[in-house]
């Protein structure tokens, strides 16, 4: 049975530059109540940039939460007054230096719905033209172009993230659209 509990109360726990945390008390129809902690992140975007057939642009950066450098798709968040498409074009240019003749939405996923409200919109970019990166002051990003087989090896080695794995399946498969979710 699918029951969506009602929110009885909400308490702010943290407000940061990238995310916030709240604690909701939820009540079910049988009277049971539970506390649910939620990381509030909202919409993020990621770009599957393909310079040529069977190639993929990845960026390598240190991820402090896991203590390692990972290869991953260019990604970021949309500004308040920015569409997801505009954010995708901006993040591609900032992180990789590439512009794209075509940028099209291909799907969206909930990244970690057990505790976080982040929805991630994926875009495919091709017709790439090289340019200069425009990194934020706190970004240290290396750009690489990988044949798909080499990118699969990064996944096998544990040096690529989950969104990159999803992109590889998409590139290898039928390139179907996926996940038409709409964040709250």
JSON list of C-alpha atoms in Angstrom, two decimals:
[
{"chain": "A", "resi": 1, "resn": "UNK", "atom": "CA", "xyz": [0.00, 0.00, 0.00]},
{"chain": "A", "resi": 2, "resn": "UNK", "atom": "CA", "xyz": [1.34, 3.40, -0.94]},
{"chain": "A", "resi": 3, "resn": "UNK", "atom": "CA", "xyz": [0.72, 5.93, 1.77]},
{"chain": "A", "resi": 4, "resn": "UNK", "atom": "CA", "xyz": [2.20, 9.39, 1.75]},
{"chain": "A", "resi": 5, "resn": "UNK", "atom": "CA", "xyz": [2.42, 10.59, 5.35]},
{"chain": "A", "resi": 6, "resn": "UNK", "atom": "CA", "xyz": [1.54, 14.14, 6.31]},
{"chain": "A", "resi": 7, "resn": "UNK", "atom": "CA", "xyz": [4.19, 16.47, 7.69]},
{"chain": "A", "resi": 8, "resn": "UNK", "atom": "CA", "xyz": [3.34, 17.40, 11.29]},
{"chain": "A", "resi": 9, "resn": "UNK", "atom": "CA", "xyz": [6.31, 19.69, 11.92]},
{"chain": "A", "resi": 10, "resn": "UNK", "atom": "CA", "xyz": [9.57, 20.85, 10.36]},
{"chain": "A", "resi": 11, "resn": "UNK", "atom": "CA", "xyz": [12.73, 22.08, 12.08]},
{"chain": "A", "resi": 12, "resn": "UNK", "atom": "CA", "xyz": [15.66, 23.78, 10.29]},
{"chain": "A", "resi": 13, "resn": "UNK", "atom": "CA", "xyz": [18.94, 22.11, 11.24]},
{"chain": "A", "resi": 14, "resn": "UNK", "atom": "CA", "xyz": [21.46, 23.70, 8.85]},
{"chain": "A", "resi": 15, "resn": "UNK", "atom": "CA", "xyz": [21.62, 26.24, 6.03]},
{"chain": "A", "resi": 16, "resn": "UNK", "atom": "CA", "xyz": [24.81, 26.19, 3.97]},
{"chain": "A", "resi": 17, "resn": "UNK", "atom": "CA", "xyz": [26.04, 27.47, 0.66]},
{"chain": "A", "resi": 18, "resn": "UNK", "atom": "CA", "xyz": [25.41, 24.20, -1.19]},
{"chain": "A", "resi": 19, "resn": "UNK", "atom": "CA", "xyz": [22.68, 22.47, 0.79]},
{"chain": "A", "resi": 20, "resn": "UNK", "atom": "CA", "xyz": [20.43, 22.69, 3.82]},
{"chain": "A", "resi": 21, "resn": "UNK", "atom": "CA", "xyz": [19.17, 20.13, 6.32]},
{"chain": "A", "resi": 22, "resn": "UNK", "atom": "CA", "xyz": [15.71, 19.90, 7.87]},
{"chain": "A", "resi": 23, "resn": "UNK", "atom": "CA", "xyz": [14.03, 17.43, 10.19]},
{"chain": "A", "resi": 24, "resn": "UNK", "atom": "CA", "xyz": [10.40, 16.60, 9.42]},
{"chain": "A", "resi": 25, "resn": "UNK", "atom": "CA", "xyz": [8.07, 14.78, 11.78]},
{"chain": "A", "resi": 26, "resn": "UNK", "atom": "CA", "xyz": [5.67, 12.77, 9.63]},
{"chain": "A", "resi": 27, "resn": "UNK", "atom": "CA", "xyz": [2.45, 11.04, 10.67]},
{"chain": "A", "resi": 28, "resn": "UNK", "atom": "CA", "xyz": [0.82, 7.99, 9.09]},
{"chain": "A", "resi": 29, "resn": "UNK", "atom": "CA", "xyz": [-2.89, 7.16, 9.05]},
{"chain": "A", "resi": 30, "resn": "UNK", "atom": "CA", "xyz": [-2.39, 4.53, 11.79]},
{"chain": "A", "resi": 31, "resn": "UNK", "atom": "CA", "xyz": [-1.11, 7.27, 14.14]},
{"chain": "A", "resi": 32, "resn": "UNK", "atom": "CA", "xyz": [2.58, 6.34, 13.95]},
{"chain": "A", "resi": 33, "resn": "UNK", "atom": "CA", "xyz": [4.98, 9.28, 13.79]},
{"chain": "A", "resi": 34, "resn": "UNK", "atom": "CA", "xyz": [8.61, 9.31, 12.69]},
{"chain": "A", "resi": 35, "resn": "UNK", "atom": "CA", "xyz": [11.39, 11.86, 12.31]},
{"chain": "A", "resi": 36, "resn": "UNK", "atom": "CA", "xyz": [12.87, 12.09, 8.82]},
{"chain": "A", "resi": 37, "resn": "UNK", "atom": "CA", "xyz": [16.05, 14.10, 8.19]},
{"chain": "A", "resi": 38, "resn": "UNK", "atom": "CA", "xyz": [16.27, 15.59, 4.70]},
{"chain": "A", "resi": 39, "resn": "UNK", "atom": "CA", "xyz": [19.24, 17.12, 2.90]},
{"chain": "A", "resi": 40, "resn": "UNK", "atom": "CA", "xyz": [17.85, 19.91, 0.71]},
{"chain": "A", "resi": 41, "resn": "UNK", "atom": "CA", "xyz": [19.83, 20.35, -2.48]},
{"chain": "A", "resi": 42, "resn": "UNK", "atom": "CA", "xyz": [17.30, 20.87, -5.25]},
{"chain": "A", "resi": 43, "resn": "UNK", "atom": "CA", "xyz": [18.11, 20.67, -8.96]},
{"chain": "A", "resi": 44, "resn": "UNK", "atom": "CA", "xyz": [21.53, 19.79, -10.31]},
{"chain": "A", "resi": 45, "resn": "UNK", "atom": "CA", "xyz": [22.54, 19.33, -13.91]},
{"chain": "A", "resi": 46, "resn": "UNK", "atom": "CA", "xyz": [25.10, 17.13, -15.62]},
{"chain": "A", "resi": 47, "resn": "UNK", "atom": "CA", "xyz": [26.38, 17.03, -19.17]},
{"chain": "A", "resi": 48, "resn": "UNK", "atom": "CA", "xyz": [27.18, 14.00, -21.34]},
{"chain": "A", "resi": 49, "resn": "UNK", "atom": "CA", "xyz": [29.55, 15.75, -23.76]},
{"chain": "A", "resi": 50, "resn": "UNK", "atom": "CA", "xyz": [30.67, 13.72, -26.78]},
{"chain": "A", "resi": 51, "resn": "UNK", "atom": "CA", "xyz": [33.41, 15.25, -28.95]},
{"chain": "A", "resi": 52, "resn": "UNK", "atom": "CA", "xyz": [33.23, 12.32, -31.40]},
{"chain": "A", "resi": 53, "resn": "UNK", "atom": "CA", "xyz": [31.42, 9.00, -31.65]},
{"chain": "A", "resi": 54, "resn": "UNK", "atom": "CA", "xyz": [32.44, 6.69, -28.77]},
{"chain": "A", "resi": 55, "resn": "UNK", "atom": "CA", "xyz": [34.21, 9.50, -26.88]},
{"chain": "A", "resi": 56, "resn": "UNK", "atom": "CA", "xyz": [33.23, 11.24, -23.66]},
{"chain": "A", "resi": 57, "resn": "UNK", "atom": "CA", "xyz": [34.48, 14.37, -21.90]},
{"chain": "A", "resi": 58, "resn": "UNK", "atom": "CA", "xyz": [35.14, 13.82, -18.19]},
{"chain": "A", "resi": 59, "resn": "UNK", "atom": "CA", "xyz": [36.52, 16.07, -15.48]},
{"chain": "A", "resi": 60, "resn": "UNK", "atom": "CA", "xyz": [38.76, 14.96, -12.62]},
{"chain": "A", "resi": 61, "resn": "UNK", "atom": "CA", "xyz": [38.54, 16.63, -9.25]},
{"chain": "A", "resi": 62, "resn": "UNK", "atom": "CA", "xyz": [39.12, 15.96, -5.58]},
{"chain": "A", "resi": 63, "resn": "UNK", "atom": "CA", "xyz": [35.96, 15.02, -3.67]},
{"chain": "A", "resi": 64, "resn": "UNK", "atom": "CA", "xyz": [36.59, 15.71, 0.01]},
{"chain": "A", "resi": 65, "resn": "UNK", "atom": "CA", "xyz": [33.57, 13.77, 1.32]},
{"chain": "A", "resi": 66, "resn": "UNK", "atom": "CA", "xyz": [35.11, 10.52, 0.03]},
{"chain": "A", "resi": 67, "resn": "UNK", "atom": "CA", "xyz": [38.76, 11.63, 0.14]},
{"chain": "A", "resi": 68, "resn": "UNK", "atom": "CA", "xyz": [39.67, 10.78, -3.46]},
{"chain": "A", "resi": 69, "resn": "UNK", "atom": "CA", "xyz": [39.95, 12.31, -6.90]},
{"chain": "A", "resi": 70, "resn": "UNK", "atom": "CA", "xyz": [37.22, 11.08, -9.26]},
{"chain": "A", "resi": 71, "resn": "UNK", "atom": "CA", "xyz": [36.61, 11.27, -12.99]},
{"chain": "A", "resi": 72, "resn": "UNK", "atom": "CA", "xyz": [33.04, 12.37, -13.61]},
{"chain": "A", "resi": 73, "resn": "UNK", "atom": "CA", "xyz": [30.73, 14.19, -15.98]},
{"chain": "A", "resi": 74, "resn": "UNK", "atom": "CA", "xyz": [30.80, 17.99, -15.86]},
{"chain": "A", "resi": 75, "resn": "UNK", "atom": "CA", "xyz": [28.01, 19.01, -13.47]},
{"chain": "A", "resi": 76, "resn": "UNK", "atom": "CA", "xyz": [26.71, 21.75, -11.24]},
{"chain": "A", "resi": 77, "resn": "UNK", "atom": "CA", "xyz": [23.61, 23.52, -10.02]},
{"chain": "A", "resi": 78, "resn": "UNK", "atom": "CA", "xyz": [21.25, 25.91, -11.73]},
{"chain": "A", "resi": 79, "resn": "UNK", "atom": "CA", "xyz": [21.11, 29.45, -10.38]},
{"chain": "A", "resi": 80, "resn": "UNK", "atom": "CA", "xyz": [17.78, 30.82, -9.14]},
{"chain": "A", "resi": 81, "resn": "UNK", "atom": "CA", "xyz": [17.08, 32.77, -12.34]},
{"chain": "A", "resi": 82, "resn": "UNK", "atom": "CA", "xyz": [18.65, 30.19, -14.67]},
{"chain": "A", "resi": 83, "resn": "UNK", "atom": "CA", "xyz": [17.01, 27.41, -16.66]},
{"chain": "A", "resi": 84, "resn": "UNK", "atom": "CA", "xyz": [18.46, 23.91, -16.43]},
{"chain": "A", "resi": 85, "resn": "UNK", "atom": "CA", "xyz": [19.48, 24.15, -20.11]},
{"chain": "A", "resi": 86, "resn": "UNK", "atom": "CA", "xyz": [21.30, 27.45, -19.56]},
{"chain": "A", "resi": 87, "resn": "UNK", "atom": "CA", "xyz": [23.01, 25.98, -16.48]},
{"chain": "A", "resi": 88, "resn": "UNK", "atom": "CA", "xyz": [24.15, 22.96, -18.51]},
{"chain": "A", "resi": 89, "resn": "UNK", "atom": "CA", "xyz": [25.70, 25.18, -21.18]},
{"chain": "A", "resi": 90, "resn": "UNK", "atom": "CA", "xyz": [27.37, 27.35, -18.54]},
{"chain": "A", "resi": 91, "resn": "UNK", "atom": "CA", "xyz": [28.77, 24.45, -16.52]},
{"chain": "A", "resi": 92, "resn": "UNK", "atom": "CA", "xyz": [30.14, 22.77, -19.65]},
{"chain": "A", "resi": 93, "resn": "UNK", "atom": "CA", "xyz": [31.97, 25.97, -20.61]},
{"chain": "A", "resi": 94, "resn": "UNK", "atom": "CA", "xyz": [33.19, 26.74, -17.06]},
{"chain": "A", "resi": 95, "resn": "UNK", "atom": "CA", "xyz": [34.44, 23.27, -16.16]},
{"chain": "A", "resi": 96, "resn": "UNK", "atom": "CA", "xyz": [35.76, 22.06, -19.53]},
{"chain": "A", "resi": 97, "resn": "UNK", "atom": "CA", "xyz": [36.16, 25.13, -21.74]},
{"chain": "A", "resi": 98, "resn": "UNK", "atom": "CA", "xyz": [33.93, 23.50, -24.37]},
{"chain": "A", "resi": 99, "resn": "UNK", "atom": "CA", "xyz": [30.99, 25.13, -26.07]},
{"chain": "A", "resi": 100, "resn": "UNK", "atom": "CA", "xyz": [28.42, 22.95, -27.84]},
{"chain": "A", "resi": 101, "resn": "UNK", "atom": "CA", "xyz": [26.40, 23.36, -31.03]},
{"chain": "A", "resi": 102, "resn": "UNK", "atom": "CA", "xyz": [23.64, 21.17, -29.53]},
{"chain": "A", "resi": 103, "resn": "UNK", "atom": "CA", "xyz": [22.62, 20.63, -25.91]},
{"chain": "A", "resi": 104, "resn": "UNK", "atom": "CA", "xyz": [19.49, 18.54, -25.38]},
{"chain": "A", "resi": 105, "resn": "UNK", "atom": "CA", "xyz": [17.83, 17.07, -22.27]},
{"chain": "A", "resi": 106, "resn": "UNK", "atom": "CA", "xyz": [17.96, 13.27, -22.05]},
{"chain": "A", "resi": 107, "resn": "UNK", "atom": "CA", "xyz": [16.45, 12.51, -18.64]},
{"chain": "A", "resi": 108, "resn": "UNK", "atom": "CA", "xyz": [16.51, 13.02, -14.90]},
{"chain": "A", "resi": 109, "resn": "UNK", "atom": "CA", "xyz": [17.00, 10.97, -11.75]},
{"chain": "A", "resi": 110, "resn": "UNK", "atom": "CA", "xyz": [16.63, 11.33, -7.98]},
{"chain": "A", "resi": 111, "resn": "UNK", "atom": "CA", "xyz": [20.24, 10.96, -6.80]},
{"chain": "A", "resi": 112, "resn": "UNK", "atom": "CA", "xyz": [19.75, 9.68, -3.23]},
{"chain": "A", "resi": 113, "resn": "UNK", "atom": "CA", "xyz": [16.02, 9.82, -2.39]},
{"chain": "A", "resi": 114, "resn": "UNK", "atom": "CA", "xyz": [16.42, 8.07, 0.96]},
{"chain": "A", "resi": 115, "resn": "UNK", "atom": "CA", "xyz": [17.67, 11.29, 2.53]},
{"chain": "A", "resi": 116, "resn": "UNK", "atom": "CA", "xyz": [18.11, 13.98, -0.14]},
{"chain": "A", "resi": 117, "resn": "UNK", "atom": "CA", "xyz": [15.71, 15.89, -2.44]},
{"chain": "A", "resi": 118, "resn": "UNK", "atom": "CA", "xyz": [18.31, 16.39, -5.20]},
{"chain": "A", "resi": 119, "resn": "UNK", "atom": "CA", "xyz": [17.03, 15.83, -8.74]},
{"chain": "A", "resi": 120, "resn": "UNK", "atom": "CA", "xyz": [19.70, 15.58, -11.44]},
{"chain": "A", "resi": 121, "resn": "UNK", "atom": "CA", "xyz": [18.83, 16.58, -15.02]},
{"chain": "A", "resi": 122, "resn": "UNK", "atom": "CA", "xyz": [21.07, 15.03, -17.70]},
{"chain": "A", "resi": 123, "resn": "UNK", "atom": "CA", "xyz": [21.88, 16.77, -20.99]},
{"chain": "A", "resi": 124, "resn": "UNK", "atom": "CA", "xyz": [23.68, 15.51, -24.09]},
{"chain": "A", "resi": 125, "resn": "UNK", "atom": "CA", "xyz": [26.08, 17.98, -25.74]},
{"chain": "A", "resi": 126, "resn": "UNK", "atom": "CA", "xyz": [27.79, 17.54, -29.10]},
{"chain": "A", "resi": 127, "resn": "UNK", "atom": "CA", "xyz": [29.27, 19.67, -31.85]},
{"chain": "A", "resi": 128, "resn": "UNK", "atom": "CA", "xyz": [31.91, 20.72, -29.31]},
{"chain": "A", "resi": 129, "resn": "UNK", "atom": "CA", "xyz": [34.33, 23.62, -29.78]},
{"chain": "A", "resi": 130, "resn": "UNK", "atom": "CA", "xyz": [37.33, 24.06, -27.50]},
{"chain": "A", "resi": 131, "resn": "UNK", "atom": "CA", "xyz": [37.86, 27.15, -25.38]},
{"chain": "A", "resi": 132, "resn": "UNK", "atom": "CA", "xyz": [39.25, 28.16, -22.00]},
{"chain": "A", "resi": 133, "resn": "UNK", "atom": "CA", "xyz": [37.92, 26.96, -18.65]},
{"chain": "A", "resi": 134, "resn": "UNK", "atom": "CA", "xyz": [36.35, 29.55, -16.34]},
{"chain": "A", "resi": 135, "resn": "UNK", "atom": "CA", "xyz": [36.73, 27.82, -12.97]},
{"chain": "A", "resi": 136, "resn": "UNK", "atom": "CA", "xyz": [35.42, 29.07, -9.64]},
{"chain": "A", "resi": 137, "resn": "UNK", "atom": "CA", "xyz": [38.13, 30.03, -7.14]},
{"chain": "A", "resi": 138, "resn": "UNK", "atom": "CA", "xyz": [37.71, 26.76, -5.22]},
{"chain": "A", "resi": 139, "resn": "UNK", "atom": "CA", "xyz": [37.76, 24.47, -8.28]},
{"chain": "A", "resi": 140, "resn": "UNK", "atom": "CA", "xyz": [40.79, 22.46, -9.42]},
{"chain": "A", "resi": 141, "resn": "UNK", "atom": "CA", "xyz": [39.58, 20.52, -12.46]},
{"chain": "A", "resi": 142, "resn": "UNK", "atom": "CA", "xyz": [41.47, 18.42, -14.99]},
{"chain": "A", "resi": 143, "resn": "UNK", "atom": "CA", "xyz": [39.69, 17.74, -18.31]},
{"chain": "A", "resi": 144, "resn": "UNK", "atom": "CA", "xyz": [40.05, 14.48, -20.23]},
{"chain": "A", "resi": 145, "resn": "UNK", "atom": "CA", "xyz": [38.57, 12.94, -23.36]},
{"chain": "A", "resi": 146, "resn": "UNK", "atom": "CA", "xyz": [38.06, 9.20, -23.03]},
{"chain": "A", "resi": 147, "resn": "UNK", "atom": "CA", "xyz": [37.19, 6.45, -25.46]},
{"chain": "A", "resi": 148, "resn": "UNK", "atom": "CA", "xyz": [34.18, 4.64, -23.98]},
{"chain": "A", "resi": 149, "resn": "UNK", "atom": "CA", "xyz": [36.22, 1.52, -23.16]},
{"chain": "A", "resi": 150, "resn": "UNK", "atom": "CA", "xyz": [38.70, 3.63, -21.18]},
{"chain": "A", "resi": 151, "resn": "UNK", "atom": "CA", "xyz": [35.81, 5.30, -19.34]},
{"chain": "A", "resi": 152, "resn": "UNK", "atom": "CA", "xyz": [34.41, 1.85, -18.45]},
{"chain": "A", "resi": 153, "resn": "UNK", "atom": "CA", "xyz": [37.83, 1.00, -16.95]},
{"chain": "A", "resi": 154, "resn": "UNK", "atom": "CA", "xyz": [37.57, 4.08, -14.72]},
{"chain": "A", "resi": 155, "resn": "UNK", "atom": "CA", "xyz": [34.25, 2.74, -13.42]},
{"chain": "A", "resi": 156, "resn": "UNK", "atom": "CA", "xyz": [35.78, -0.70, -12.85]},
{"chain": "A", "resi": 157, "resn": "UNK", "atom": "CA", "xyz": [38.73, 0.87, -11.00]},
{"chain": "A", "resi": 158, "resn": "UNK", "atom": "CA", "xyz": [36.41, 2.86, -8.74]},
{"chain": "A", "resi": 159, "resn": "UNK", "atom": "CA", "xyz": [37.70, 6.20, -10.00]},
{"chain": "A", "resi": 160, "resn": "UNK", "atom": "CA", "xyz": [34.46, 7.32, -11.68]},
{"chain": "A", "resi": 161, "resn": "UNK", "atom": "CA", "xyz": [31.16, 8.30, -10.05]},
{"chain": "A", "resi": 162, "resn": "UNK", "atom": "CA", "xyz": [27.60, 7.00, -10.46]},
{"chain": "A", "resi": 163, "resn": "UNK", "atom": "CA", "xyz": [26.39, 9.65, -12.92]},
{"chain": "A", "resi": 164, "resn": "UNK", "atom": "CA", "xyz": [29.27, 8.70, -15.22]},
{"chain": "A", "resi": 165, "resn": "UNK", "atom": "CA", "xyz": [28.22, 5.05, -15.03]},
{"chain": "A", "resi": 166, "resn": "UNK", "atom": "CA", "xyz": [24.67, 6.00, -16.01]},
{"chain": "A", "resi": 167, "resn": "UNK", "atom": "CA", "xyz": [25.99, 8.07, -18.94]},
{"chain": "A", "resi": 168, "resn": "UNK", "atom": "CA", "xyz": [28.08, 5.13, -20.18]},
{"chain": "A", "resi": 169, "resn": "UNK", "atom": "CA", "xyz": [25.03, 2.87, -20.18]},
{"chain": "A", "resi": 170, "resn": "UNK", "atom": "CA", "xyz": [23.10, 5.57, -22.06]},
{"chain": "A", "resi": 171, "resn": "UNK", "atom": "CA", "xyz": [25.87, 6.01, -24.65]},
{"chain": "A", "resi": 172, "resn": "UNK", "atom": "CA", "xyz": [26.28, 2.27, -25.11]},
{"chain": "A", "resi": 173, "resn": "UNK", "atom": "CA", "xyz": [22.56, 1.57, -25.37]},
{"chain": "A", "resi": 174, "resn": "UNK", "atom": "CA", "xyz": [19.67, 2.84, -27.38]},
{"chain": "A", "resi": 175, "resn": "UNK", "atom": "CA", "xyz": [19.96, 6.41, -26.06]},
{"chain": "A", "resi": 176, "resn": "UNK", "atom": "CA", "xyz": [16.41, 6.40, -24.77]},
{"chain": "A", "resi": 177, "resn": "UNK", "atom": "CA", "xyz": [15.11, 9.24, -22.66]},
{"chain": "A", "resi": 178, "resn": "UNK", "atom": "CA", "xyz": [14.73, 8.33, -19.01]},
{"chain": "A", "resi": 179, "resn": "UNK", "atom": "CA", "xyz": [13.28, 9.64, -15.76]},
{"chain": "A", "resi": 180, "resn": "UNK", "atom": "CA", "xyz": [10.78, 12.43, -16.39]},
{"chain": "A", "resi": 181, "resn": "UNK", "atom": "CA", "xyz": [10.79, 13.57, -12.76]},
{"chain": "A", "resi": 182, "resn": "UNK", "atom": "CA", "xyz": [9.93, 17.07, -11.71]},
{"chain": "A", "resi": 183, "resn": "UNK", "atom": "CA", "xyz": [11.54, 18.34, -8.50]},
{"chain": "A", "resi": 184, "resn": "UNK", "atom": "CA", "xyz": [9.30, 20.04, -5.94]}
]
